[in-house]
Coordinates of C-alpha atoms in Angstrom, one line a residue:
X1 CA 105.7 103.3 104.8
X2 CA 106.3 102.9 101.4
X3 CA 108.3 104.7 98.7
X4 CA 106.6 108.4 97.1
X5 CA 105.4 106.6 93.6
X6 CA 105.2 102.6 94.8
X7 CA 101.7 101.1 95.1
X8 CA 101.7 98.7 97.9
X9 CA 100.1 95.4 98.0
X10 CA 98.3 94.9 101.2
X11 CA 95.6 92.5 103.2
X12 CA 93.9 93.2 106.0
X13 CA 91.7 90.8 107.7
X14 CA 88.0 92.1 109.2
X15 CA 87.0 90.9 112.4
X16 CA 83.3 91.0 113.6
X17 CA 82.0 89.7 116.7
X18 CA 78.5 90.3 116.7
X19 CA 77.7 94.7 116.5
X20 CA 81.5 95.0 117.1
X21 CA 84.7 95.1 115.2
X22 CA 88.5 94.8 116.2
X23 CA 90.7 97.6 114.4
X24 CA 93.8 99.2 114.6
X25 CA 94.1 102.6 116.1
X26 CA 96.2 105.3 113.7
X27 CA 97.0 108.6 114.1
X28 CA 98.1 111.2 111.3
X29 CA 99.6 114.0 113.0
X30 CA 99.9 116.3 110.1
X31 CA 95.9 116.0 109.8
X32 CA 95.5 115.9 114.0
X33 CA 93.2 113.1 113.1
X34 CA 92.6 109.1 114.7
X35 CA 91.4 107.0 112.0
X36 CA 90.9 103.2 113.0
X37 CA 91.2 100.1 110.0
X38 CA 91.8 97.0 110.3
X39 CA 94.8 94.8 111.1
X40 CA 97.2 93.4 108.1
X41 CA 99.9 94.6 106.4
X42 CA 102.0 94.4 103.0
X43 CA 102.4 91.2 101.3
X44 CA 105.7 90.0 100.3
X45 CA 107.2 89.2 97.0
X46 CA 106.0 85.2 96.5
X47 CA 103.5 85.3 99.2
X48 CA 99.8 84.9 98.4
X49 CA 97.5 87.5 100.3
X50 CA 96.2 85.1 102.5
X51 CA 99.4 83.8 103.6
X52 CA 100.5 87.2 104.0
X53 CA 97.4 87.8 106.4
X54 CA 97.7 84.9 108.5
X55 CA 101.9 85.7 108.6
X56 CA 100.6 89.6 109.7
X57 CA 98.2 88.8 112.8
X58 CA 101.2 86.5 113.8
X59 CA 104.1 89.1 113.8
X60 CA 101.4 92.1 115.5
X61 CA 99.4 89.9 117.7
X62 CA 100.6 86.2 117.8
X63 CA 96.9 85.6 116.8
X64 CA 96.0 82.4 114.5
X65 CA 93.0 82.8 112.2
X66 CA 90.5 80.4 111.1
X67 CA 87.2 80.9 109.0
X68 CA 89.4 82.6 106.5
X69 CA 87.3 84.4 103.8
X70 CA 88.1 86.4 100.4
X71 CA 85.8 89.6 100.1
X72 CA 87.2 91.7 97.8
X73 CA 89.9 94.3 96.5
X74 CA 90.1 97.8 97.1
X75 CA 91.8 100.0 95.6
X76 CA 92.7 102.7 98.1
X77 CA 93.9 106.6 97.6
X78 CA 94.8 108.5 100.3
X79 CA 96.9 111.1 102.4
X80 CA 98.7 110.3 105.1
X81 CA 101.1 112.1 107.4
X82 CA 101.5 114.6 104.2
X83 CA 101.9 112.0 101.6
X84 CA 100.3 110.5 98.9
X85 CA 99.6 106.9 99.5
X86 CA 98.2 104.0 97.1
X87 CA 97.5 100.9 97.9
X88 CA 95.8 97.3 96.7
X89 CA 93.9 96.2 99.4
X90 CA 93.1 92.2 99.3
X91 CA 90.1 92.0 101.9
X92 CA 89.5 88.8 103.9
X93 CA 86.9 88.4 106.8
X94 CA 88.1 86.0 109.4
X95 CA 87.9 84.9 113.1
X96 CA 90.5 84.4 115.8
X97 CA 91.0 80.8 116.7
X98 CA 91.6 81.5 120.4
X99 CA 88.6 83.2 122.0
X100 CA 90.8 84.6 124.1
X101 CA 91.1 87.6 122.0
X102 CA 87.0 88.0 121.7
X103 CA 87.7 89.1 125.4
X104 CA 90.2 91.9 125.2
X105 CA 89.3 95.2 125.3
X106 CA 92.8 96.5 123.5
X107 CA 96.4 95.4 123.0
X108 CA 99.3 97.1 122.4
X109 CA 101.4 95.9 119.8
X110 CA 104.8 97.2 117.8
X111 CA 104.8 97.3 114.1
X112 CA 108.4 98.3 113.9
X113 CA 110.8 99.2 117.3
X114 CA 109.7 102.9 117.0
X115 CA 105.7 102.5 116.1
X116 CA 103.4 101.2 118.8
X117 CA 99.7 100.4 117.7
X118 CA 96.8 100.0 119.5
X119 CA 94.1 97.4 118.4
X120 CA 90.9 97.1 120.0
X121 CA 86.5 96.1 119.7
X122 CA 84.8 98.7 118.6
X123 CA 80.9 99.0 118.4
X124 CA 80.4 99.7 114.8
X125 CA 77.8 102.2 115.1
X126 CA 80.4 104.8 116.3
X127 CA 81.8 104.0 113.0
X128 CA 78.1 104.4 110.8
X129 CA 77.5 107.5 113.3
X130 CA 81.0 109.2 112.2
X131 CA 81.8 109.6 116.1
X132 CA 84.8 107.5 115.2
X133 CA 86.7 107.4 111.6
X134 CA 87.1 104.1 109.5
X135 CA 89.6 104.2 106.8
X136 CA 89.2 103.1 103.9
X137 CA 85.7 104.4 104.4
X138 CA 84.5 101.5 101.5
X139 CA 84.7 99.3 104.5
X140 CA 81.6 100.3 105.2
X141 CA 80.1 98.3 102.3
X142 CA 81.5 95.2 103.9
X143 CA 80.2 95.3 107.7

């Protein structure tokens, strides 16, 4: 989590296979609310974005991308757990190199030793049908 005032720098990499999507499951417990997004995470001081991504899917998932493709930038508002948040979002598509993962159903992975995620396909009409919540919701534009 970042510092109160501190816009964070982040890429997150969008996954499609076919009507589906893989995203991270969150949970914001002063809101009582599961959000899903996808997977990524902060980029470092002298790292481009798209190192950063393929760095981020190594350290969660021990996943290699290929097909790697800039969409966009998004700049993203939002409470979470209480707090303001800001953040740059540099948005790539991509695919997994290892079709293994196009067979999961979830994973659990660790962000940090105390925060366990869960990342799994969703069908992105329960997204467009507001059964399930995608954050940011300007995602949309991009599926």
């Amino acid at each position: 989590m970042n510092k109160a005032g501190e816009i964070r720098v982040i890429t997150l990499g969008l996954i499609r296979d076919g009507e589906r999507i893989f995203l991270s499951e969150g949970y914001d417990p002063v809101k009582q609310e599961t959000f899903y997004r996808a997977l990524g995470g902060g980029v470092e001081f002298g790292e481009t974005s798209r190192a950063a991504l393929e760095r981020e899917f190594q350290e969660e998932i021990q996943a290699d991308l290929t097909n790697i493709k800039y969409l966009g930038c998004i700049e993203n508002l939002f409470t979470f757990s209480g707090r303001q948040g800001h953040e740059i979002i540099q948005l790539y598509q991509c695919d997994f190199a290892d079709s293994k993962f196009y067979q999961l159903e979830s994973l659990v992975f660790s962000e940090s030793q105390t925060h366990k995620h869960r990342a799994l396909w969703i069908d992105i009409s329960r997204l467009k049908s507001g059964e399930l919540r995608l954050v940011p919701e300007v995602f949309f534009e991009y599926l």
